mmCIF file of C-alpha atoms in Angstrom:
data_model
loop_
_atom_site.group_PDB
_atom_site.id
_atom_site.type_symbol
_atom_site.label_atom_id
_atom_site.label_comp_id
_atom_site.label_asym_id
_atom_site.label_seq_id
_atom_site.Cartn_x
_atom_site.Cartn_y
_atom_site.Cartn_z
ATOM 1 C CA MET A 1368 72.019 12.268 -22.574
ATOM 2 C CA MET A 1369 69.851 15.445 -22.973
ATOM 3 C CA LEU A 1370 68.031 13.903 -25.976
ATOM 4 C CA VAL A 1371 67.441 10.833 -24.074
ATOM 5 C CA VAL A 1372 65.815 13.048 -20.971
ATOM 6 C CA GLY A 1373 63.872 14.764 -23.467
ATOM 7 C CA VAL A 1374 61.884 11.774 -24.876
ATOM 8 C CA VAL A 1375 61.921 10.438 -21.988
ATOM 9 C CA GLY A 1376 59.975 13.202 -20.420
ATOM 10 C CA GLN A 1377 58.105 13.911 -23.703
ATOM 11 C CA ILE A 1378 57.444 9.848 -23.263
ATOM 12 C CA ALA A 1379 55.817 10.701 -20.067
ATOM 13 C CA GLY A 1380 53.463 13.927 -20.845
ATOM 14 C CA THR A 1381 52.357 11.875 -23.932
ATOM 15 C CA VAL A 1382 50.995 8.969 -21.785
ATOM 16 C CA ALA A 1383 49.967 10.525 -19.608
ATOM 17 C CA ALA A 1384 47.510 12.709 -21.497
ATOM 18 C CA SER A 1385 46.754 9.837 -24.174
ATOM 19 C CA ALA A 1386 45.567 7.864 -20.711
ATOM 20 C CA PRO A 1387 41.913 9.343 -20.939
ATOM 21 C CA THR A 1388 41.580 8.790 -24.337
ATOM 22 C CA PHE A 1389 42.098 5.291 -23.521
ATOM 23 C CA LEU A 1390 39.887 4.763 -20.986
ATOM 24 C CA ILE A 1391 37.129 6.002 -22.341
ATOM 25 C CA PRO A 1392 35.662 1.917 -23.285
ATOM 26 C CA TYR A 1393 36.369 1.411 -18.877
ATOM 27 C CA LEU A 1394 33.544 4.935 -18.829
ATOM 28 C CA HIS A 1395 31.154 3.658 -21.563
ATOM 29 C CA LEU A 1396 31.138 -0.126 -21.179
ATOM 30 C CA GLN A 1397 31.955 -0.171 -16.825
ATOM 31 C CA GLU A 1398 30.864 2.913 -15.664
ATOM 32 C CA GLY A 1399 28.053 4.040 -18.071
ATOM 33 C CA LEU A 1400 28.922 7.046 -19.291
ATOM 34 C CA PRO A 1401 26.853 8.093 -22.551
ATOM 35 C CA LEU A 1402 29.809 7.496 -25.273
ATOM 36 C CA ALA A 1403 28.990 11.289 -25.618
ATOM 37 C CA ARG A 1404 29.619 12.464 -22.555
ATOM 38 C CA ALA A 1405 33.058 9.611 -21.804
ATOM 39 C CA GLY A 1406 34.626 11.083 -25.196
ATOM 40 C CA ALA A 1407 34.286 15.176 -23.853
ATOM 41 C CA LEU A 1408 35.915 14.365 -20.697
ATOM 42 C CA ALA A 1409 37.987 12.498 -22.107
ATOM 43 C CA SER A 1410 39.419 15.500 -24.657
ATOM 44 C CA ALA A 1411 40.154 17.775 -21.160
ATOM 45 C CA PRO A 1412 43.929 17.549 -21.733
ATOM 46 C CA LEU A 1413 43.483 18.836 -24.805
ATOM 47 C CA ILE A 1414 41.615 22.051 -23.894
ATOM 48 C CA GLY A 1415 44.267 22.267 -21.190
ATOM 49 C CA THR A 1416 46.745 21.905 -23.849
ATOM 50 C CA MET A 1417 45.534 24.040 -26.535
ATOM 51 C CA LEU A 1418 45.373 27.111 -23.429
ATOM 52 C CA THR A 1419 48.559 26.714 -22.272
ATOM 53 C CA LEU A 1420 51.456 25.780 -25.014
ATOM 54 C CA VAL A 1421 52.335 29.191 -25.839
ATOM 55 C CA LEU A 1422 52.275 30.155 -21.814
ATOM 56 C CA TRP A 1423 55.508 26.958 -21.341
ATOM 57 C CA GLY A 1424 56.682 28.496 -24.503
ATOM 58 C CA VAL A 1425 57.146 31.530 -22.662
ATOM 59 C CA VAL A 1426 58.571 30.048 -19.488
ATOM 60 C CA VAL A 1427 60.678 27.614 -21.668
ATOM 61 C CA ASP A 1428 62.026 31.569 -23.373
ATOM 62 C CA ARG A 1429 62.366 33.012 -20.129
ATOM 63 C CA PHE A 1430 63.215 31.201 -17.127
ATOM 64 C CA GLY A 1431 64.915 27.945 -19.406
ATOM 65 C CA GLU A 1432 63.846 23.501 -19.952
ATOM 66 C CA ARG A 1433 64.671 22.653 -17.079
ATOM 67 C CA LEU A 1434 62.888 24.068 -14.586
ATOM 68 C CA ALA A 1435 59.861 24.243 -17.332
ATOM 69 C CA MET A 1436 59.942 20.878 -18.418
ATOM 70 C CA SER A 1437 59.787 20.249 -14.378
ATOM 71 C CA ALA A 1438 57.187 21.921 -13.152
ATOM 72 C CA GLY A 1439 54.907 20.570 -16.311
ATOM 73 C CA LEU A 1440 55.940 17.533 -15.884
ATOM 74 C CA ALA A 1441 55.266 17.840 -11.298
ATOM 75 C CA VAL A 1442 51.571 19.618 -12.669
ATOM 76 C CA ALA A 1443 50.547 16.445 -14.474
ATOM 77 C CA ALA A 1444 51.372 14.420 -11.837
ATOM 78 C CA VAL A 1445 49.498 15.992 -9.620
ATOM 79 C CA ALA A 1446 47.179 16.070 -11.752
ATOM 80 C CA VAL A 1447 46.310 12.706 -12.724
ATOM 81 C CA LEU A 1448 46.994 11.112 -8.549
ATOM 82 C CA ALA A 1449 44.193 13.209 -7.850
ATOM 83 C CA SER A 1450 42.351 12.494 -10.256
ATOM 84 C CA ALA A 1451 42.382 9.214 -8.537
ATOM 85 C CA THR A 1452 40.756 9.515 -5.857
ATOM 86 C CA THR A 1453 38.811 12.402 -6.780
ATOM 87 C CA ASP A 1454 34.413 12.206 -6.726
ATOM 88 C CA GLY A 1455 32.552 12.796 -9.344
ATOM 89 C CA TYR A 1456 33.297 13.621 -13.567
ATOM 90 C CA VAL A 1457 32.740 16.835 -12.832
ATOM 91 C CA ALA A 1458 35.672 16.984 -10.507
ATOM 92 C CA LEU A 1459 37.411 14.303 -13.229
ATOM 93 C CA GLY A 1460 37.686 16.676 -15.566
ATOM 94 C CA LEU A 1461 39.134 19.325 -14.677
ATOM 95 C CA TRP A 1462 42.191 17.921 -12.942
ATOM 96 C CA TRP A 1463 42.220 16.538 -16.677
ATOM 97 C CA VAL A 1464 42.537 19.555 -17.591
ATOM 98 C CA LEU A 1465 44.881 20.432 -15.304
ATOM 99 C CA LEU A 1466 46.562 17.387 -16.528
ATOM 100 C CA GLY A 1467 46.740 18.653 -20.046
ATOM 101 C CA VAL A 1468 48.189 21.676 -18.869
ATOM 102 C CA GLY A 1469 51.015 20.075 -17.336
ATOM 103 C CA ALA A 1470 51.749 17.637 -20.053
ATOM 104 C CA ALA A 1471 51.397 20.649 -22.518
ATOM 105 C CA SER A 1472 55.236 21.786 -20.872
ATOM 106 C CA THR A 1473 56.836 19.380 -22.603
ATOM 107 C CA ASN A 1474 56.472 20.060 -26.065
ATOM 108 C CA SER A 1475 58.536 23.401 -25.794
ATOM 109 C CA ALA A 1476 60.490 22.533 -23.265
ATOM 110 C CA SER A 1477 62.085 18.883 -24.842
ATOM 111 C CA GLY A 1478 62.066 20.776 -28.230
ATOM 112 C CA ARG A 1479 64.471 23.786 -26.942
ATOM 113 C CA LEU A 1480 66.426 21.105 -25.664
ATOM 114 C CA VAL A 1481 67.505 19.531 -28.968
ATOM 115 C CA VAL A 1482 68.073 22.371 -31.061
ATOM 116 C CA GLY A 1483 70.477 24.157 -28.676
ATOM 117 C CA TRP A 1484 72.363 20.610 -27.969
ATOM 118 C CA PHE A 1485 72.335 19.767 -30.881
ATOM 119 C CA GLY A 1486 74.606 21.929 -34.166
ATOM 120 C CA PRO A 1487 72.018 22.487 -37.399
ATOM 121 C CA GLU A 1488 74.160 19.366 -39.099
ATOM 122 C CA ARG A 1489 72.557 16.973 -36.375
ATOM 123 C CA ARG A 1490 69.658 18.877 -36.115
ATOM 124 C CA GLY A 1491 67.095 17.153 -38.221
ATOM 125 C CA THR A 1492 67.941 14.089 -37.171
ATOM 126 C CA ALA A 1493 67.761 14.841 -32.889
ATOM 127 C CA MET A 1494 64.537 16.365 -33.804
ATOM 128 C CA GLY A 1495 62.971 13.347 -35.452
ATOM 129 C CA ILE A 1496 64.243 11.365 -32.298
ATOM 130 C CA ARG A 1497 62.383 13.766 -30.434
ATOM 131 C CA GLN A 1498 59.552 12.921 -32.832
ATOM 132 C CA THR A 1499 58.993 9.244 -32.121
ATOM 133 C CA ALA A 1500 58.072 10.141 -28.533
ATOM 134 C CA LEU A 1501 54.137 11.673 -28.966
ATOM 135 C CA PRO A 1502 53.771 7.717 -31.184
ATOM 136 C CA LEU A 1503 55.634 6.125 -28.515
ATOM 137 C CA GLY A 1504 54.102 7.967 -25.556
ATOM 138 C CA VAL A 1505 50.169 6.726 -27.296
ATOM 139 C CA GLY A 1506 51.458 3.300 -28.134
ATOM 140 C CA LEU A 1507 52.623 2.822 -24.707
ATOM 141 C CA SER A 1508 49.643 4.603 -22.928
ATOM 142 C CA ALA A 1509 47.084 2.229 -25.142
ATOM 143 C CA VAL A 1510 49.200 -0.678 -23.786
ATOM 144 C CA ILE A 1511 49.234 0.307 -19.988
ATOM 145 C CA VAL A 1512 45.714 2.004 -19.626
ATOM 146 C CA PRO A 1513 43.525 -0.091 -20.647
ATOM 147 C CA PRO A 1514 44.255 -3.609 -19.698
ATOM 148 C CA LEU A 1515 44.464 -1.800 -15.589
ATOM 149 C CA ALA A 1516 41.971 -0.164 -15.822
ATOM 150 C CA ALA A 1517 39.473 -3.436 -17.383
ATOM 151 C CA GLY A 1518 41.122 -4.708 -14.147
ATOM 152 C CA PRO A 1519 42.472 -3.385 -11.122
ATOM 153 C CA GLY A 1520 40.223 -0.644 -12.338
ATOM 154 C CA LEU A 1521 40.555 3.196 -12.231
ATOM 155 C CA VAL A 1522 42.130 4.381 -9.711
ATOM 156 C CA THR A 1523 44.891 1.250 -10.221
ATOM 157 C CA ALA A 1524 45.353 2.843 -14.082
ATOM 158 C CA LEU A 1525 45.605 6.731 -12.766
ATOM 159 C CA LEU A 1526 48.442 5.844 -10.447
ATOM 160 C CA VAL A 1527 49.997 4.419 -12.790
ATOM 161 C CA VAL A 1528 49.926 6.924 -15.475
ATOM 162 C CA GLY A 1529 51.259 9.481 -12.075
ATOM 163 C CA THR A 1530 53.775 7.671 -10.903
ATOM 164 C CA VAL A 1531 55.258 7.304 -15.024
ATOM 165 C CA ALA A 1532 54.842 11.159 -14.955
ATOM 166 C CA ALA A 1533 56.246 12.417 -11.216
ATOM 167 C CA VAL A 1534 59.601 9.360 -12.209
ATOM 168 C CA ALA A 1535 59.502 11.839 -15.645
ATOM 169 C CA THR A 1536 59.766 14.665 -13.513
ATOM 170 C CA VAL A 1537 62.654 13.442 -10.922
ATOM 171 C CA LEU A 1538 64.523 12.316 -14.136
ATOM 172 C CA SER A 1539 64.481 16.069 -15.454
ATOM 173 C CA ALA A 1540 64.633 18.018 -12.477
ATOM 174 C CA LEU A 1541 68.004 16.307 -12.032
ATOM 175 C CA LEU A 1542 69.568 15.798 -15.454
ATOM 176 C CA VAL A 1543 68.287 18.171 -17.198
ATOM 177 C CA VAL A 1544 70.982 21.039 -18.541
ATOM 178 C CA ASP A 1545 69.457 24.050 -19.655
ATOM 179 C CA PRO A 1546 71.754 24.423 -23.080
ATOM 180 C CA PRO A 1547 73.957 28.182 -23.339
ATOM 181 C CA ARG A 1548 72.548 30.933 -24.430
ATOM 182 C CA PRO A 1549 74.036 34.114 -25.757
ATOM 183 C CA ASP A 1550 74.421 37.356 -22.641
ATOM 184 C CA ARG A 1551 70.732 39.057 -23.084
ATOM 185 C CA GLN A 1552 73.496 42.723 -23.480
ATOM 186 C CA VAL A 1553 74.676 40.625 -27.003
ATOM 187 C CA ALA A 1554 71.504 39.714 -28.192
ATOM 188 C CA ARG A 1555 69.669 42.897 -27.791
ATOM 189 C CA THR A 1556 72.660 44.486 -30.001
ATOM 190 C CA ASP A 1557 72.798 41.298 -32.240
ATOM 191 C CA GLY A 1558 69.086 41.208 -32.937
ATOM 192 C CA LEU A 1559 68.181 38.385 -30.998
ATOM 193 C CA LEU A 1560 65.578 39.621 -28.766
ATOM 194 C CA ASP A 1561 64.083 40.814 -31.626
ATOM 195 C CA ASN A 1562 60.192 39.424 -32.138
ATOM 196 C CA PRO A 1563 60.710 36.870 -34.946
ATOM 197 C CA TYR A 1564 57.387 37.498 -36.253
ATOM 198 C CA ARG A 1565 57.717 41.278 -37.023
ATOM 199 C CA ARG A 1566 60.734 40.603 -39.125
ATOM 200 C CA ARG A 1567 60.572 36.371 -40.197
ATOM 201 C CA GLN A 1568 57.075 36.687 -42.404
ATOM 202 C CA GLY A 1569 57.922 33.355 -43.298
ATOM 203 C CA LEU A 1570 57.386 31.237 -39.691
ATOM 204 C CA TRP A 1571 53.403 32.597 -40.646
ATOM 205 C CA ARG A 1572 53.582 30.680 -43.546
ATOM 206 C CA ILE A 1573 54.986 27.837 -41.733
ATOM 207 C CA HIS A 1574 52.392 27.556 -39.440
ATOM 208 C CA ALA A 1575 49.928 27.536 -41.917
ATOM 209 C CA ALA A 1576 51.285 24.884 -43.868
ATOM 210 C CA SER A 1577 52.124 22.383 -41.033
ATOM 211 C CA ALA A 1578 48.154 23.031 -40.395
ATOM 212 C CA LEU A 1579 47.030 22.229 -42.977
ATOM 213 C CA LEU A 1580 49.250 18.833 -43.626
ATOM 214 C CA VAL A 1581 48.038 17.390 -40.049
ATOM 215 C CA VAL A 1582 44.824 17.080 -41.509
ATOM 216 C CA PRO A 1583 46.094 14.141 -43.686
ATOM 217 C CA GLN A 1584 47.995 13.446 -40.562
ATOM 218 C CA TYR A 1585 44.812 12.956 -38.128
ATOM 219 C CA THR A 1586 42.376 11.803 -40.808
ATOM 220 C CA VAL A 1587 44.903 8.358 -40.928
ATOM 221 C CA TRP A 1588 45.396 7.720 -37.333
ATOM 222 C CA THR A 1589 41.798 8.716 -36.638
ATOM 223 C CA PHE A 1590 39.998 6.526 -38.872
ATOM 224 C CA MET A 1591 42.103 3.967 -39.958
ATOM 225 C CA LEU A 1592 41.431 1.142 -37.460
ATOM 226 C CA VAL A 1593 37.646 2.163 -37.493
ATOM 227 C CA TRP A 1594 37.926 1.865 -41.694
ATOM 228 C CA LEU A 1595 40.338 -1.772 -41.014
ATOM 229 C CA ILE A 1596 37.279 -2.734 -38.958
ATOM 230 C CA ASP A 1597 34.269 -1.823 -40.696
ATOM 231 C CA THR A 1598 35.141 -1.980 -44.730
ATOM 232 C CA ARG A 1599 37.596 -4.935 -44.443
ATOM 233 C CA GLY A 1600 36.090 -7.145 -42.406
ATOM 234 C CA TRP A 1601 39.187 -6.993 -39.857
ATOM 235 C CA ALA A 1602 39.062 -8.171 -36.131
ATOM 236 C CA PRO A 1603 39.340 -5.287 -34.099
ATOM 237 C CA VAL A 1604 42.820 -7.229 -32.305
ATOM 238 C CA ALA A 1605 44.256 -7.690 -36.078
ATOM 239 C CA ALA A 1606 43.338 -4.669 -36.530
ATOM 240 C CA GLY A 1607 45.028 -3.045 -33.768
ATOM 241 C CA ALA A 1608 48.344 -4.722 -34.788
ATOM 242 C CA LEU A 1609 48.306 -2.707 -38.043
ATOM 243 C CA VAL A 1610 47.558 0.828 -36.630
ATOM 244 C CA PHE A 1611 50.430 0.265 -33.592
ATOM 245 C CA SER A 1612 52.859 -1.042 -36.632
ATOM 246 C CA ALA A 1613 52.106 2.273 -38.503
ATOM 247 C CA GLN A 1614 53.196 4.192 -35.025
ATOM 248 C CA LEU A 1615 56.112 1.578 -35.374
ATOM 249 C CA LEU A 1616 56.837 2.973 -39.209
ATOM 250 C CA GLY A 1617 54.958 6.877 -39.137
ATOM 251 C CA ALA A 1618 58.424 7.173 -35.643
ATOM 252 C CA ALA A 1619 61.045 5.023 -37.956
ATOM 253 C CA GLY A 1620 59.751 7.735 -40.571
ATOM 254 C CA ARG A 1621 60.547 10.860 -38.730
ATOM 255 C CA ILE A 1622 64.111 10.240 -37.907
ATOM 256 C CA ALA A 1623 65.094 9.199 -41.457
ATOM 257 C CA ALA A 1624 62.856 12.404 -42.420
ATOM 258 C CA GLY A 1625 65.437 14.740 -39.622
ATOM 259 C CA TRP A 1626 68.390 12.826 -40.973
ATOM 260 C CA TRP A 1627 67.324 13.735 -44.410
ATOM 261 C CA THR A 1628 67.160 17.191 -43.692
ATOM 262 C CA ASP A 1629 70.789 17.358 -42.216
ATOM 263 C CA ARG A 1630 72.073 16.189 -45.564
ATOM 264 C CA ALA A 1631 69.953 18.379 -47.922
ATOM 265 C CA GLY A 1632 70.747 21.211 -45.475
ATOM 266 C CA SER A 1633 68.021 22.260 -45.681
ATOM 267 C CA ARG A 1634 64.526 21.980 -43.746
ATOM 268 C CA LEU A 1635 62.132 23.427 -45.984
ATOM 269 C CA ARG A 1636 62.578 21.617 -49.199
ATOM 270 C CA PRO A 1637 62.088 18.709 -47.739
ATOM 271 C CA MET A 1638 58.978 19.053 -46.242
ATOM 272 C CA ARG A 1639 58.323 20.983 -49.427
ATOM 273 C CA LEU A 1640 58.306 18.102 -50.700
ATOM 274 C CA VAL A 1641 56.816 15.892 -48.478
ATOM 275 C CA ALA A 1642 53.813 17.806 -48.416
ATOM 276 C CA VAL A 1643 53.414 17.218 -52.162
ATOM 277 C CA GLY A 1644 53.639 13.432 -51.527
ATOM 278 C CA ALA A 1645 50.952 13.168 -49.291
ATOM 279 C CA VAL A 1646 48.750 14.453 -52.116
ATOM 280 C CA VAL A 1647 49.359 11.519 -54.007
ATOM 281 C CA VAL A 1648 49.577 9.132 -51.309
ATOM 282 C CA MET A 1649 45.513 10.439 -50.267
ATOM 283 C CA VAL A 1650 44.821 10.544 -53.692
ATOM 284 C CA LEU A 1651 45.614 7.581 -54.196
ATOM 285 C CA LEU A 1652 44.553 6.019 -50.538
ATOM 286 C CA GLY A 1653 40.727 7.592 -52.480
ATOM 287 C CA ALA A 1654 41.502 6.222 -55.877
ATOM 288 C CA LEU A 1655 42.241 2.829 -54.657
ATOM 289 C CA GLU A 1656 40.560 2.418 -50.824
ATOM 290 C CA SER A 1657 38.229 -0.180 -51.594
ATOM 291 C CA THR A 1658 40.769 -2.450 -53.673
ATOM 292 C CA SER A 1659 43.131 -4.797 -52.048
ATOM 293 C CA LEU A 1660 45.835 -2.430 -52.779
ATOM 294 C CA ALA A 1661 44.257 0.216 -49.779
ATOM 295 C CA VAL A 1662 45.604 -1.766 -46.531
ATOM 296 C CA THR A 1663 49.302 -0.908 -48.605
ATOM 297 C CA VAL A 1664 48.850 2.805 -49.797
ATOM 298 C CA ILE A 1665 46.766 3.188 -46.441
ATOM 299 C CA LEU A 1666 50.153 1.567 -43.933
ATOM 300 C CA VAL A 1667 52.453 4.437 -47.246
ATOM 301 C CA ALA A 1668 49.815 6.692 -45.987
ATOM 302 C CA SER A 1669 50.649 6.656 -42.300
ATOM 303 C CA VAL A 1670 54.230 7.846 -42.663
ATOM 304 C CA VAL A 1671 54.033 10.271 -44.988
ATOM 305 C CA THR A 1672 51.814 11.858 -43.522
ATOM 306 C CA VAL A 1673 53.743 12.135 -40.608
ATOM 307 C CA VAL A 1674 57.479 13.263 -41.352
ATOM 308 C CA ASP A 1675 57.204 17.068 -42.047
ATOM 309 C CA ASN A 1676 56.619 17.243 -38.109
ATOM 310 C CA GLY A 1677 59.949 17.313 -36.984
ATOM 311 C CA MET A 1678 60.460 19.497 -40.601
ATOM 312 C CA ALA A 1679 58.179 21.782 -39.749
ATOM 313 C CA PHE A 1680 59.357 21.841 -35.847
ATOM 314 C CA THR A 1681 62.862 22.385 -36.600
ATOM 315 C CA ALA A 1682 62.187 25.253 -38.765
ATOM 316 C CA VAL A 1683 60.208 26.896 -36.398
ATOM 317 C CA ALA A 1684 63.292 26.796 -33.661
ATOM 318 C CA GLU A 1685 65.804 28.064 -35.572
ATOM 319 C CA ILE A 1686 64.289 30.740 -37.142
ATOM 320 C CA GLY A 1687 63.016 31.602 -33.535
ATOM 321 C CA GLY A 1688 66.243 32.008 -32.118
ATOM 322 C CA PRO A 1689 67.898 31.500 -28.535
ATOM 323 C CA PHE A 1690 65.294 33.944 -26.970
ATOM 324 C CA TRP A 1691 62.281 33.171 -28.600
ATOM 325 C CA SER A 1692 61.887 29.448 -30.250
ATOM 326 C CA GLY A 1693 59.774 28.005 -27.536
ATOM 327 C CA ARG A 1694 56.919 30.638 -27.667
ATOM 328 C CA ALA A 1695 57.618 29.666 -31.975
ATOM 329 C CA MET A 1696 57.251 26.125 -30.976
ATOM 330 C CA GLY A 1697 54.168 26.943 -28.799
ATOM 331 C CA MET A 1698 52.319 28.951 -31.797
ATOM 332 C CA GLN A 1699 53.165 25.754 -34.140
ATOM 333 C CA ASN A 1700 51.913 22.968 -31.744
ATOM 334 C CA THR A 1701 48.873 25.272 -30.882
ATOM 335 C CA GLY A 1702 47.815 25.716 -34.448
ATOM 336 C CA GLN A 1703 48.355 22.055 -35.442
ATOM 337 C CA TYR A 1704 46.106 21.471 -32.470
ATOM 338 C CA LEU A 1705 42.502 23.917 -33.279
ATOM 339 C CA ALA A 1706 43.444 21.787 -37.613
ATOM 340 C CA ALA A 1707 43.705 17.846 -35.936
ATOM 341 C CA ALA A 1708 40.548 18.848 -33.431
ATOM 342 C CA ALA A 1709 38.427 20.007 -36.681
ATOM 343 C CA VAL A 1710 39.307 16.293 -38.853
ATOM 344 C CA PRO A 1711 37.195 14.079 -36.214
ATOM 345 C CA PRO A 1712 33.364 15.624 -36.934
ATOM 346 C CA GLY A 1713 34.527 17.368 -40.368
ATOM 347 C CA VAL A 1714 35.667 14.397 -42.010
ATOM 348 C CA GLY A 1715 33.365 12.047 -40.467
ATOM 349 C CA ALA A 1716 30.623 13.998 -42.138
ATOM 350 C CA ILE A 1717 32.396 12.701 -45.814
ATOM 351 C CA ILE A 1718 32.506 9.079 -44.530
ATOM 352 C CA ALA A 1719 28.652 9.493 -43.218
ATOM 353 C CA GLY A 1720 27.731 10.804 -46.385
ATOM 354 C CA PRO A 1721 29.915 9.944 -50.008
ATOM 355 C CA GLY A 1722 31.845 7.048 -47.713
ATOM 356 C CA TYR A 1723 35.577 6.074 -46.854
ATOM 357 C CA ALA A 1724 36.907 7.106 -50.411
ATOM 358 C CA TRP A 1725 35.712 10.442 -51.489
ATOM 359 C CA ALA A 1726 36.737 11.682 -47.620
ATOM 360 C CA PHE A 1727 39.968 9.868 -48.500
ATOM 361 C CA ALA A 1728 40.476 11.876 -51.623
ATOM 362 C CA LEU A 1729 39.155 15.247 -50.359
ATOM 363 C CA VAL A 1730 41.839 15.221 -47.582
ATOM 364 C CA ALA A 1731 44.030 15.520 -49.872
ATOM 365 C CA VAL A 1732 43.302 19.033 -50.754
ATOM 366 C CA PHE A 1733 44.981 20.066 -47.911
ATOM 367 C CA PRO A 1734 48.021 19.179 -48.670
ATOM 368 C CA LEU A 1735 47.759 20.433 -51.598
ATOM 369 C CA LEU A 1736 47.351 24.570 -49.776
ATOM 370 C CA ALA A 1737 49.670 23.589 -47.676
ATOM 371 C CA VAL A 1738 52.705 23.383 -50.334
ATOM 372 C CA PRO A 1739 52.702 26.683 -52.318
ATOM 373 C CA LEU A 1740 52.966 28.103 -48.257
ATOM 374 C CA VAL A 1741 56.501 26.005 -47.842
ATOM 375 C CA PRO A 1742 58.670 29.461 -47.400
ATOM 376 C CA VAL A 1743 61.570 28.021 -49.865
ATOM 377 C CA ARG A 1744 62.673 30.851 -51.360
ATOM 378 C CA ALA A 1745 63.296 32.601 -47.073
ATOM 379 C CA GLU A 1746 65.298 29.604 -45.697
ATOM 380 C CA ARG A 1747 68.437 30.666 -44.343
ATOM 381 C CA PRO A 1748 71.602 28.747 -45.074
ATOM 382 C CA VAL A 1749 72.629 26.036 -42.413
ATOM 383 C CA ALA A 1750 75.469 28.110 -41.530
ATOM 384 C CA ASP A 1751 73.506 31.157 -40.075
ATOM 385 C CA ARG A 1752 71.173 28.792 -38.023
#
């Protein structure tokens, strides 16, 4: 039940935070907003999310998962519903920043539910299932928002998204049960209240490796659609269908990766192997970009480049412990968001110059740098987690 509620909450937060992105065509084509301004407006939730991920982690650590998830989704619901009735793009952008603030709560809260309620021998698989909420939320937002905006209009689209967040708020408030934590006095004696960033340097290395591994992931996510249309000659509908299929494959890959870490008794050894796989697949994509095999390779890349997320997220939560994992997961996501934000302009500049093949191949440098950063030797045995 806690896994289901956590996934639903994460999906609702992702649907809400992704909605402005899928409103870009409406804002640009029907409202006449310049594309640059429409894109900047759609990035408003990302600003709110990046600024508050760690703060929500503190709320989770201090006050529990139920309060954090319910309060955050309530903020997101209010922000979306208010934006549906606001006048002016400045006010709309401010409401969407607040939307990102609220949606950010689900990252740490739903992750902590999984870590708190599942033992280490099943935790990887459960976290893999939880991680599917991200691509599923993006896919659901892509299905709901554009047709509603193009038909009934912007207000209807935002009201529907706000209702989804409101329903998830009620479910979280009614159904979430905070996982048990040790007594604080006992935890202090056992060192569980100590700052893990001071006693376990491996956390910083996982954050750094994960930020590097986000670069190939977001390269594939960001440019796969335009690459299929621009260089392969695919129709937009067919290209969109393949991108959606890639998201589903990535979701299945996250579950399989979590199961793998449970069977291996390790999060970080599989993560290092996945980093090596990301190097290989991006080099192959660059080398075969102009051939008929490129579409198959980019589908493989869409899976390989995302499966490390759950591995790293679970490892960070386990190292952080019951009183620091919220903040640790917040730091993890913040680093990934910052790296992801640099992908569109950076990789886009390479594509505009040497082209897609060089861009895909050069991106392989980032997972290559991540391989030695993964702190495999510092990983604790499963029994100690």
